[in-house]
Amino acid sequence: MKELDVATFLAVFQEMLGPLLWALIALAAAATVLFVWVMLRDRGLRPRRLVWAEVAGLAGGIAAVLFMLAVTQSQLADIGGPVDWVLVAVIFVAGGVGTVVAAYGVLGALRHLA
Amino acid sequence: MPITSNSTDLPAAPGRRRFIIGGAAAAALAGVATATGAPAQTQTRARVVIAGGGAAGLATAARLSRRLAGAEITILDRRREHFYQPGFTLVAAGLKGPSYVTGATGDFVPAGVRWIEESAAEFDPAGRKVVTDAGRTLPYDFLVVATGLTLDYGAIAGMDVARIGQDGLGSVYASPQAAAATWAAMSSFADRGGVALFGRPSTEMKCAGAPLKYAFLTDDTLRRRGTRGRAELIYNAHNRVLFSVPIVAEKVRMLYRDRGIRTNYEHELQAIDIGRKVATFRTPGGPKELQYDFINVVPPMRAPEAVRNSPLRWQTGPFAADGWIEVDRATLRHSRFAEVFAVGDVAGVPKGKTAASVKWQVPVAVDHLVAQIAGRTSDARYNGYTSCPLITRIGRAMLVEFDYEDNLQPSFPGVIAPLEELWITWMMKIVALKPTYLAMLRGMA
Ligand SMILES: Cc1cc2nc3c(=O)[nH]c(=O)nc-3n(C[C@H](O)[C@H](O)[C@H](O)COP(=O)(O)OP(=O)(O)OC[C@H]3O[C@@H](n4cnc5c(N)ncnc54)[C@H](O)[C@@H]3O)c2cc1C
């Protein structure tokens, strides 16, 4: 592949997801804003809330991996070389971190488990 | 030359591209253009005819319309449906439906480009004109031939495309519907077992990996159904190797050995008796009949008739017989007609008849064409890059990328190993390839 630049990546993701791409970017942005807002409001992280968010993050990471296996009609047994495990780790971390941020933000906004 | 050309900082003509409104916007675009490596627009009145609106034709139209302001660009193609052909294999493996590979040509014709729903019937490069099947004459200053190729099913005695899907007859190539029908035939074979035949023609062909993949996919389907022990899989290579690139051929040979896929060398399908389920192969020892329960027919491939009958074809050498266009392999410019280019499957260059080659060929041909209009020269070169993610089972594939000289050309050296069965490669095939292809049609990848 030639021209592996940002514009190409964006064009490819646009074709892949269509309007969903912007919805996902908006969702990620909203989650980040919520997280930052909650943190500023509380002047720091609340450990108890963070633990709950991390529990959700664990589930989110696993869900992300299962989701990618499902959309690619693959099984865990198809994971072959080291780069495959790296990819699984990246998907897990991305799903996990995203969920932690979103969950912390939402829990903070609701304040129930604060 | 009657073509006006020029400068790189001219404001774009109004209406040429939706988001260029005036000088300021054009300047903004120039900034973007530098970031993406694309030069700014060249002013011209050139008439550019693009024969064929498939992968190569649409990608060419997208790039040309972005780089030329004021040009009259015309696409000629009678087909309204656009086929994402690399997905045919997934349809024939039961993983996707025909709609996954079927789009509309009209959705990809760039704004400002005229699309005439007629075929090129006659090329007259000396008179610089194309005559369509409706009798319309189109004079041009530049011609880009992107007609793809013709599947010559007629060259196989007894073959009947209408019967694909019945009596164990498969053929992934014919159409999205044929790919789906091939899945039906392969799936019912996988339930019962028996003998399955695979192979390829001795002509140049698009995606030479596709026939190999289909044998792997059939093997995998049988294993999933628990019927592999009741089946015999035979791959008939047209020459003495499984693939034209030695290092790939050896890898496939080892994988076939591992999967228990038998190989016949120097066997080319010449006739088929669909009722009796007997295929006849041309071999050095004379015709040889093989009984089958399932067969994937891959027909000989040639340049479309209008090209074959034109002066554009190679006159001598290995590409002459099937009428491929005589272009310089590095620039894709015609060797005898300087204002003619050929891109995609119809180009008479070694190897690469793939969408991946299209992706690399089009920017080169476009750069030479635009340079000629602007009175410059271009040093863009196509090195023969081609790629074919070789599926080895559902869930795994090998990245196979190479150039004219049989050198591997890994896109992700040190990260994704070529010739290794990986999930990441499979994932790219199933998740990223189609969006990349569609972005290519829009000139964005
Ligand atoms: C089963 C299969 C699997 C494949 N797998 C892969 C893969 O994994 N990776 C990969 O990179 N590539 C793959 N390919 C190859 C890839 O699809 C082609 O190489 C690519 O589409 C070539 O583009 P093209 O524009 O030259 O031809 P096409 O996309 O076929 O377009 C040609 C166009 O020209 C039109 N046309 C024909 N004759 C005329 C005429 N006389 N006048 C006007 N228009 C005309 C046709 O209607 C068509 O629209 C595969 C192909 C098949 C069939």
XYZ file of C-alpha atoms and ligand atoms in Angstrom:
612
model
C 0.000 0.000 0.000
C 1.171 3.422 -0.975
C 0.212 6.771 0.509
C -0.467 5.543 4.010
C -1.311 8.939 5.341
C -4.004 10.377 7.572
C -6.266 11.425 4.700
C -6.164 7.906 3.244
C -6.960 6.349 6.598
C -9.866 8.705 7.083
C -11.164 7.965 3.576
C -10.933 4.222 4.215
C -12.717 4.472 7.561
C -15.348 6.681 5.979
C -16.031 3.969 3.384
C -15.998 1.295 6.082
C -18.388 2.891 8.538
C -20.189 5.613 6.609
C -22.116 7.967 8.941
C -21.367 5.578 11.797
C -17.765 6.832 11.707
C -18.866 10.325 12.729
C -21.289 8.886 15.283
C -18.445 6.883 16.838
C -16.073 9.846 16.819
C -18.806 11.962 18.414
C -19.432 9.270 21.024
C -15.735 9.025 21.856
C -15.480 12.807 22.067
C -18.583 12.993 24.279
C -17.227 10.314 26.610
C -13.889 12.128 26.873
C -15.530 15.470 27.543
C -17.775 13.904 30.190
C -14.773 12.236 31.836
C -12.752 15.454 31.913
C -15.741 17.428 33.184
C -16.362 14.958 36.023
C -12.669 15.005 36.916
C -12.496 18.789 36.994
C -15.695 18.971 39.021
C -14.399 16.494 41.593
C -10.854 17.916 41.463
C -9.375 14.485 40.838
C -10.285 10.859 40.443
C -12.588 9.054 42.875
C -10.998 5.641 43.556
C -14.274 3.815 44.209
C -15.802 5.039 40.980
C -12.607 4.270 39.104
C -12.696 0.661 40.303
C -16.255 0.239 39.015
C -15.251 1.866 35.741
C -12.322 -0.530 35.482
C -14.573 -3.500 36.024
C -16.702 -2.227 33.167
C -13.503 -1.652 31.164
C -12.501 -5.294 31.559
C -15.852 -6.337 30.158
C -15.531 -3.717 27.423
C -12.125 -5.036 26.391
C -13.364 -8.605 26.203
C -16.471 -7.484 24.316
C -14.300 -5.617 21.797
C -12.253 -8.737 21.092
C -15.356 -10.944 20.789
C -16.944 -8.339 18.532
C -13.944 -8.271 16.183
C -13.869 -12.071 16.054
C -17.576 -12.097 15.237
C -17.448 -9.494 12.463
C -14.491 -11.274 10.873
C -16.201 -14.676 11.242
C -13.133 -15.960 13.066
C -12.390 -17.979 16.188
C -9.684 -17.677 18.835
C -7.989 -20.647 17.169
C -7.325 -18.458 14.130
C -4.932 -16.274 16.106
C -1.650 -17.266 14.503
C 1.624 -15.344 14.754
C 2.800 -12.843 17.379
C 1.360 -9.898 15.441
C -2.080 -11.482 15.839
C -1.661 -11.455 19.626
C -0.506 -7.859 19.458
C -3.646 -7.054 17.495
C -5.825 -8.827 20.068
C -4.088 -6.846 22.819
C -4.599 -3.570 20.956
C -8.298 -4.316 20.437
C -8.656 -5.297 24.115
C -6.881 -2.156 25.338
C -8.813 0.122 22.983
C -12.146 -1.375 24.009
C -11.097 -1.394 27.660
C -9.805 2.176 27.891
C -12.783 3.485 25.930
C -15.177 1.764 28.293
C -13.321 2.966 31.422
C -13.458 6.565 30.257
C -17.108 6.347 29.249
C -18.161 4.417 32.366
C -16.310 6.777 34.723
C -17.891 9.760 33.027
C -21.377 8.322 33.153
C -21.067 7.116 36.757
C -19.689 10.487 37.752
C -22.522 12.299 36.050
C -25.076 10.072 37.762
C -23.188 10.325 41.082
C -24.955 7.232 42.416
C -21.802 5.277 43.095
C -19.744 8.350 43.821
C -0.893 20.573 -29.322
C -4.299 22.268 -29.030
C -4.246 21.849 -25.324
C -3.721 24.762 -23.045
C -1.946 23.910 -19.939
C -0.761 25.103 -16.784
C 0.284 26.579 -13.698
C -0.036 25.079 -10.316
C -1.616 27.972 -8.477
C -4.511 28.829 -10.756
C -7.801 29.091 -8.921
C -10.043 26.172 -9.755
C -12.806 26.683 -12.288
C -16.131 27.206 -10.507
C -18.243 24.119 -10.173
C -15.459 21.755 -11.050
C -15.252 20.471 -7.552
C -17.909 20.941 -4.993
C -15.775 22.441 -2.296
C -13.627 24.794 -4.313
C -15.487 28.051 -4.298
C -12.925 30.693 -4.903
C -9.305 31.682 -4.661
C -9.195 31.360 -0.893
C -10.708 27.905 -0.957
C -8.350 26.903 -3.753
C -5.447 28.070 -1.663
C -6.792 26.059 1.228
C -7.038 23.078 -1.071
C -3.479 23.626 -2.195
C -2.504 23.303 1.453
C -4.447 20.078 1.771
C -3.034 18.931 -1.526
C 0.516 19.331 -0.317
C -0.340 17.402 2.811
C -1.694 14.494 0.781
C 1.074 14.715 -1.789
C -1.249 15.649 -4.661
C -0.292 18.612 -6.810
C -2.805 21.367 -7.501
C -4.996 21.587 -10.604
C -3.864 22.027 -14.177
C -6.014 24.187 -16.441
C -6.878 22.544 -19.753
C -9.559 21.979 -22.354
C -8.349 18.473 -23.168
C -10.898 15.829 -24.094
C -10.116 12.679 -22.147
C -12.009 9.501 -22.929
C -11.865 6.668 -20.397
C -13.047 3.396 -21.927
C -14.358 1.223 -19.103
C -15.789 2.325 -15.765
C -14.657 -0.507 -13.524
C -12.005 -0.328 -10.828
C -9.335 1.281 -13.006
C -11.634 3.530 -15.044
C -13.402 5.052 -12.044
C -10.176 5.540 -10.101
C -8.648 7.248 -13.133
C -11.673 9.514 -13.551
C -11.534 10.493 -9.882
C -7.863 11.406 -9.980
C -8.001 13.161 -13.339
C -11.013 15.247 -12.392
C -9.207 16.314 -9.252
C -6.040 17.296 -11.074
C -7.469 18.864 -14.220
C -9.646 21.963 -14.337
C -11.715 22.511 -17.458
C -11.018 19.129 -19.034
C -13.836 17.247 -20.715
C -13.657 13.803 -19.147
C -15.910 11.037 -20.446
C -16.353 7.506 -19.117
C -17.693 4.895 -21.505
C -19.276 1.825 -19.932
C -22.567 0.117 -20.603
C -22.633 -1.655 -17.263
C -24.632 0.065 -14.531
C -23.643 -2.364 -11.830
C -20.236 -2.118 -10.296
C -18.688 -5.345 -9.057
C -16.274 -5.471 -6.163
C -14.636 -8.562 -7.585
C -12.144 -9.322 -4.791
C -15.238 -10.081 -2.695
C -16.450 -12.807 -5.073
C -14.336 -15.347 -3.202
C -16.084 -14.480 0.073
C -19.477 -14.883 -1.616
C -18.387 -18.263 -2.970
C -17.347 -19.270 0.552
C -20.810 -18.517 1.918
C -19.516 -15.654 4.071
C -21.193 -12.806 2.179
C -24.184 -12.411 -0.098
C -24.118 -11.099 -3.682
C -25.175 -7.637 -2.475
C -21.800 -7.324 -0.700
C -20.044 -7.189 -4.067
C -22.623 -5.286 -6.086
C -22.739 -1.516 -6.286
C -23.784 1.115 -8.799
C -21.320 2.619 -11.271
C -23.213 5.912 -11.069
C -22.370 6.283 -7.369
C -18.676 6.527 -8.221
C -18.681 8.732 -11.315
C -17.044 11.938 -10.064
C -18.931 15.242 -10.303
C -18.220 16.935 -13.603
C -17.342 13.716 -15.406
C -19.668 12.625 -18.180
C -20.713 8.966 -18.182
C -22.009 7.543 -21.442
C -23.733 4.195 -21.028
C -22.320 2.695 -24.201
C -19.417 0.370 -24.942
C -16.358 1.178 -26.942
C -16.763 -0.848 -30.132
C -13.861 0.487 -32.154
C -10.607 2.169 -31.233
C -9.008 4.365 -33.888
C -5.790 5.612 -32.301
C -4.474 7.030 -35.586
C -7.620 9.153 -35.949
C -7.767 9.738 -32.192
C -11.320 8.619 -31.799
C -13.445 5.902 -30.263
C -16.674 4.646 -31.815
C -19.291 3.239 -29.464
C -21.612 0.299 -29.985
C -24.413 2.827 -30.463
C -22.533 4.384 -33.359
C -21.429 7.509 -31.524
C -17.982 8.856 -32.431
C -15.924 10.325 -29.616
C -12.793 12.247 -30.632
C -10.176 12.535 -27.886
C -6.919 14.216 -26.997
C -6.146 11.485 -24.491
C -7.485 7.970 -24.194
C -7.289 5.768 -21.131
C -8.291 2.181 -21.837
C -9.612 0.447 -18.725
C -11.971 -2.142 -20.145
C -10.804 -4.984 -17.953
C -10.842 -8.398 -19.560
C -13.207 -10.948 -21.045
C -13.884 -14.341 -19.523
C -13.691 -16.738 -22.447
C -15.990 -19.525 -21.235
C -16.583 -20.424 -24.880
C -13.030 -21.727 -25.113
C -13.968 -24.628 -22.824
C -15.966 -27.084 -24.904
C -19.229 -28.049 -23.231
C -19.167 -25.238 -20.655
C -22.517 -23.624 -19.925
C -22.483 -20.576 -17.646
C -26.248 -20.913 -17.085
C -25.669 -24.220 -15.283
C -23.263 -22.889 -12.671
C -24.544 -24.046 -9.303
C -26.037 -27.288 -10.625
C -24.488 -30.750 -10.870
C -21.399 -29.751 -8.909
C -20.490 -27.060 -11.432
C -18.914 -23.985 -9.862
C -17.259 -20.891 -11.287
C -16.436 -18.075 -8.919
C -15.493 -15.613 -11.643
C -18.612 -15.261 -13.788
C -20.708 -12.870 -11.654
C -21.873 -12.259 -8.081
C -24.796 -14.628 -8.737
C -22.449 -17.269 -10.121
C -20.262 -16.891 -7.035
C -23.315 -17.468 -4.816
C -24.388 -20.438 -6.957
C -20.854 -21.812 -6.685
C -21.191 -21.668 -2.904
C -24.425 -23.678 -3.136
C -22.657 -26.331 -5.222
C -19.562 -26.382 -3.016
C -21.629 -26.536 0.156
C -23.638 -29.530 -1.006
C -20.388 -31.184 -2.095
C -19.026 -30.542 1.408
C -21.989 -32.413 2.876
C -21.337 -35.510 0.800
C -17.658 -35.562 -0.148
C -16.228 -36.960 -3.375
C -13.690 -35.540 -5.829
C -13.245 -31.784 -6.257
C -11.225 -30.268 -9.081
C -9.555 -26.875 -9.105
C -7.236 -25.170 -11.549
C -6.493 -22.176 -13.697
C -6.112 -21.314 -17.381
C -2.780 -20.843 -19.129
C -3.715 -17.336 -20.260
C -2.956 -14.254 -18.201
C -5.612 -14.004 -15.522
C -6.924 -11.677 -12.856
C -5.979 -12.508 -9.319
C -3.980 -15.658 -9.943
C -4.336 -16.461 -6.263
C -8.119 -16.798 -6.428
C -8.190 -20.386 -7.784
C -5.687 -21.416 -5.100
C -7.747 -19.773 -2.366
C -10.851 -21.581 -3.430
C -9.189 -24.961 -2.966
C -8.156 -23.893 0.551
C -11.689 -22.704 1.310
C -13.222 -25.944 0.080
C -10.776 -27.889 2.252
C -11.748 -25.772 5.256
C -15.468 -26.155 4.608
C -15.079 -29.942 4.433
C -13.134 -29.987 7.696
C -15.799 -27.901 9.429
C -18.466 -30.319 8.229
C -16.410 -33.324 9.307
C -16.354 -34.730 5.766
C -12.751 -34.069 4.785
C -11.955 -37.788 5.046
C -14.538 -38.550 2.387
C -13.186 -36.039 -0.122
C -10.293 -35.814 -2.514
C -9.139 -32.349 -3.597
C -7.052 -31.972 -6.747
C -5.499 -28.745 -7.977
C -4.557 -28.732 -11.663
C -1.772 -26.271 -12.371
C -1.464 -25.169 -16.002
C 2.335 -25.320 -15.897
C 4.942 -26.762 -13.566
C 4.405 -24.457 -10.625
C 1.501 -23.437 -8.397
C 2.222 -19.716 -8.687
C 4.402 -17.586 -10.934
C 6.448 -16.173 -8.048
C 8.842 -18.946 -6.915
C 8.834 -18.176 -3.193
C 5.022 -18.093 -3.156
C 4.776 -21.259 -5.252
C 6.942 -23.137 -2.750
C 4.906 -21.914 0.200
C 1.632 -22.948 -1.438
C 3.135 -26.324 -2.374
C 3.963 -26.948 1.279
C 0.544 -25.797 2.475
C -1.213 -28.006 -0.072
C 0.881 -30.911 1.111
C -0.084 -30.106 4.677
C -3.802 -29.909 3.805
C -3.728 -32.993 1.650
C -4.600 -31.185 -1.583
C -3.169 -33.191 -4.463
C -1.528 -31.366 -7.346
C -1.379 -32.174 -11.035
C 1.048 -30.119 -13.091
C 0.653 -29.170 -16.752
C -3.073 -29.811 -16.717
C -5.318 -27.230 -18.340
C -9.097 -27.607 -18.584
C -10.136 -27.844 -22.235
C -13.569 -29.470 -22.147
C -16.272 -30.366 -19.683
C -19.184 -32.775 -19.830
C -21.539 -31.281 -17.277
C -24.055 -34.149 -17.403
C -21.461 -36.897 -16.901
C -19.344 -34.754 -14.551
C -16.181 -35.361 -16.501
C -13.525 -32.715 -17.134
C -10.944 -33.091 -19.882
C -7.498 -31.605 -19.387
C -4.832 -30.758 -21.913
C -1.616 -32.427 -20.735
C 1.785 -33.072 -22.334
C 0.685 -36.698 -22.777
C -2.555 -35.763 -24.554
C -6.095 -35.162 -23.259
C -6.857 -36.634 -19.853
C -10.299 -37.146 -18.364
C -11.024 -36.670 -14.681
C -14.316 -37.512 -13.003
C -15.517 -34.973 -10.451
C -18.258 -34.273 -7.950
C -17.427 -30.590 -7.724
C -15.373 -28.365 -10.017
C -14.416 -24.683 -9.934
C -14.040 -23.636 -13.572
C -11.689 -20.717 -14.166
C -11.974 -19.763 -17.836
C -9.241 -18.431 -20.130
C -9.075 -14.644 -20.036
C -8.410 -12.285 -22.916
C -8.657 -8.613 -23.776
C -12.210 -7.533 -24.731
C -13.022 -7.958 -28.410
C -12.918 -4.248 -29.278
C -9.374 -4.087 -27.911
C -8.306 -7.347 -29.527
C -9.479 -6.037 -32.887
C -7.695 -2.710 -32.514
C -4.203 -1.462 -33.357
C -3.688 -0.917 -29.615
C -2.859 -4.569 -28.968
C 0.611 -6.025 -28.753
C 1.723 -7.032 -32.237
C 4.296 -9.612 -31.169
C 5.479 -11.323 -28.018
C 3.711 -13.104 -25.172
C 0.878 -10.578 -24.854
C -0.061 -10.514 -28.557
C -2.172 -13.658 -28.769
C -4.834 -12.528 -26.313
C -4.831 -8.908 -27.435
C -3.498 -7.131 -24.327
C -2.573 -3.484 -24.891
C 1.006 -2.630 -25.739
C 2.074 -0.264 -22.990
C 5.342 0.584 -21.347
C 5.404 -1.443 -18.163
C 6.725 1.419 -16.026
C 4.544 4.289 -17.281
C 1.504 2.453 -18.734
C 1.722 4.702 -21.748
C 1.109 3.076 -25.118
C 4.335 2.228 -26.912
C 3.127 3.535 -30.268
C 0.423 6.090 -29.411
C 1.722 8.611 -26.906
C -1.700 9.948 -25.923
C -3.040 6.504 -25.043
C -2.682 4.791 -21.661
C -3.956 1.440 -20.449
C -4.602 0.655 -16.795
C -6.001 -2.362 -15.017
C -6.491 -5.856 -16.350
C -6.344 -4.877 -20.032
C -2.781 -3.555 -19.822
C -0.247 -5.844 -21.454
C 2.225 -5.969 -18.606
C 3.579 -9.001 -16.782
C 1.799 -10.328 -13.673
C -0.533 -8.158 -11.673
C -4.080 -8.198 -12.864
C -5.472 -7.201 -9.495
C -7.290 -4.318 -7.881
C -4.099 -3.778 -5.904
C -2.157 -3.209 -9.127
C -4.871 -0.801 -10.228
C -4.280 1.170 -7.063
C -0.629 1.606 -7.965
C -0.975 1.926 -11.730
C -3.600 4.647 -11.861
C -1.634 7.388 -10.052
C 1.334 6.695 -12.354
C -0.642 6.855 -15.608
C -2.549 9.924 -14.392
C 0.669 11.689 -13.466
C 2.131 11.099 -16.925
C -1.056 12.240 -18.618
C -1.304 15.410 -16.538
C 2.399 16.128 -17.019
C 1.978 15.879 -20.757
C -0.880 18.387 -20.658
C 1.167 20.720 -18.493
C 4.186 20.389 -20.767
C 6.213 18.718 -18.041
C 7.605 15.242 -17.752
C 6.815 12.846 -14.960
C 9.196 10.452 -13.313
C 6.429 8.349 -11.748
C 7.075 4.639 -12.235
C 4.991 1.527 -11.649
C 7.176 -1.334 -10.447
C 4.676 -4.103 -11.062
C 3.363 -4.128 -7.499
C 0.502 -6.499 -7.058
C -1.076 -8.130 -4.076
C -3.430 -10.902 -3.301
C -4.319 -11.832 0.276
C -4.174 -15.595 -0.066
C -6.883 -17.046 2.153
C -5.755 -20.367 3.563
C -8.833 -21.015 5.684
C -11.746 -19.038 7.060
C -10.040 -16.863 9.668
C -6.526 -16.858 8.230
C -4.743 -15.493 5.176
C -1.246 -14.791 3.898
C -0.156 -11.424 2.591
C 1.344 -11.983 -0.842
C 2.745 -8.830 -2.436
C 5.332 -8.761 -5.196
C 6.626 -6.814 -8.175
C 7.611 -7.468 -11.797
C 10.870 -9.087 -10.677
C 9.245 -11.588 -8.270
C 10.547 -9.624 -5.292
C 8.307 -9.643 -2.263
C 7.051 -6.108 -1.565
C 5.679 -6.251 1.972
C 3.570 -3.221 2.898
C 4.247 -3.737 6.584
C 7.800 -5.060 6.747
C 8.756 -6.286 10.166
C 5.160 -6.078 11.346
C 3.042 -8.345 9.189
C 5.114 -11.208 7.878
C 4.427 -12.122 4.274
C 3.730 -15.777 3.509
C 2.588 -16.485 7.046
C -0.944 -17.618 7.808
C -2.272 -14.843 10.021
C -5.527 -13.621 11.459
C -4.525 -9.977 10.955
C -4.195 -10.583 7.214
C -7.589 -12.252 7.122
C -9.007 -9.349 9.070
C -7.579 -6.923 6.521
C -9.142 -8.922 3.711
C -12.558 -9.033 5.291
C -12.710 -5.650 7.037
C -10.351 -3.227 5.319
C -10.048 -4.310 1.693
C -13.464 -3.272 0.447
C -13.368 0.184 2.059
C -9.858 0.658 0.654
C -11.107 -0.390 -2.769
C -14.055 2.007 -2.578
C -11.765 4.816 -1.425
C -9.562 3.994 -4.423
C -12.552 4.363 -6.762
C -12.982 7.867 -5.365
C -9.299 8.577 -5.884
C -8.721 8.764 -2.140
C -6.535 5.712 -1.670
C -12.856 -13.947 -8.225
C -11.957 -12.754 -8.225
C -11.137 -12.500 -7.126
C -10.290 -11.421 -7.104
N -9.543 -11.197 -5.986
C -8.756 -10.107 -5.921
C -8.009 -9.824 -4.722
O -8.076 -10.550 -3.738
N -7.225 -8.729 -4.697
C -7.143 -7.890 -5.783
O -6.429 -6.896 -5.691
N -7.826 -8.129 -6.928
C -8.625 -9.218 -7.022
N -9.342 -9.454 -8.174
C -9.039 -8.688 -9.392
C -9.696 -7.324 -9.519
O -11.070 -7.404 -9.276
C -9.453 -6.811 -10.923
O -8.092 -6.895 -11.220
C -9.888 -5.364 -11.076
O -11.281 -5.269 -10.952
C -9.440 -4.813 -12.420
O -10.004 -3.567 -12.679
P -10.339 -3.148 -14.174
O -10.906 -1.783 -14.080
O -9.182 -3.384 -15.041
O -11.474 -4.161 -14.642
P -12.966 -4.253 -14.124
O -13.068 -3.800 -12.718
O -13.412 -5.616 -14.462
O -13.756 -3.189 -15.001
C -13.809 -3.222 -16.389
C -14.979 -2.377 -16.864
O -14.882 -2.167 -18.263
C -16.153 -2.314 -18.848
N -15.969 -2.668 -20.256
C -15.620 -3.851 -20.792
N -15.521 -3.753 -22.123
C -15.814 -2.473 -22.441
C -15.877 -1.752 -23.669
N -15.630 -2.328 -24.820
N -16.191 -0.435 -23.610
C -16.444 0.176 -22.427
N -16.408 -0.456 -21.248
C -16.079 -1.765 -21.255
C -16.849 -3.365 -18.014
O -18.251 -3.242 -18.111
C -16.330 -3.037 -16.615
O -17.174 -2.153 -15.943
C -10.229 -10.547 -8.226
C -11.064 -10.770 -9.316
C -11.923 -11.849 -9.331
C -12.815 -12.063 -10.513
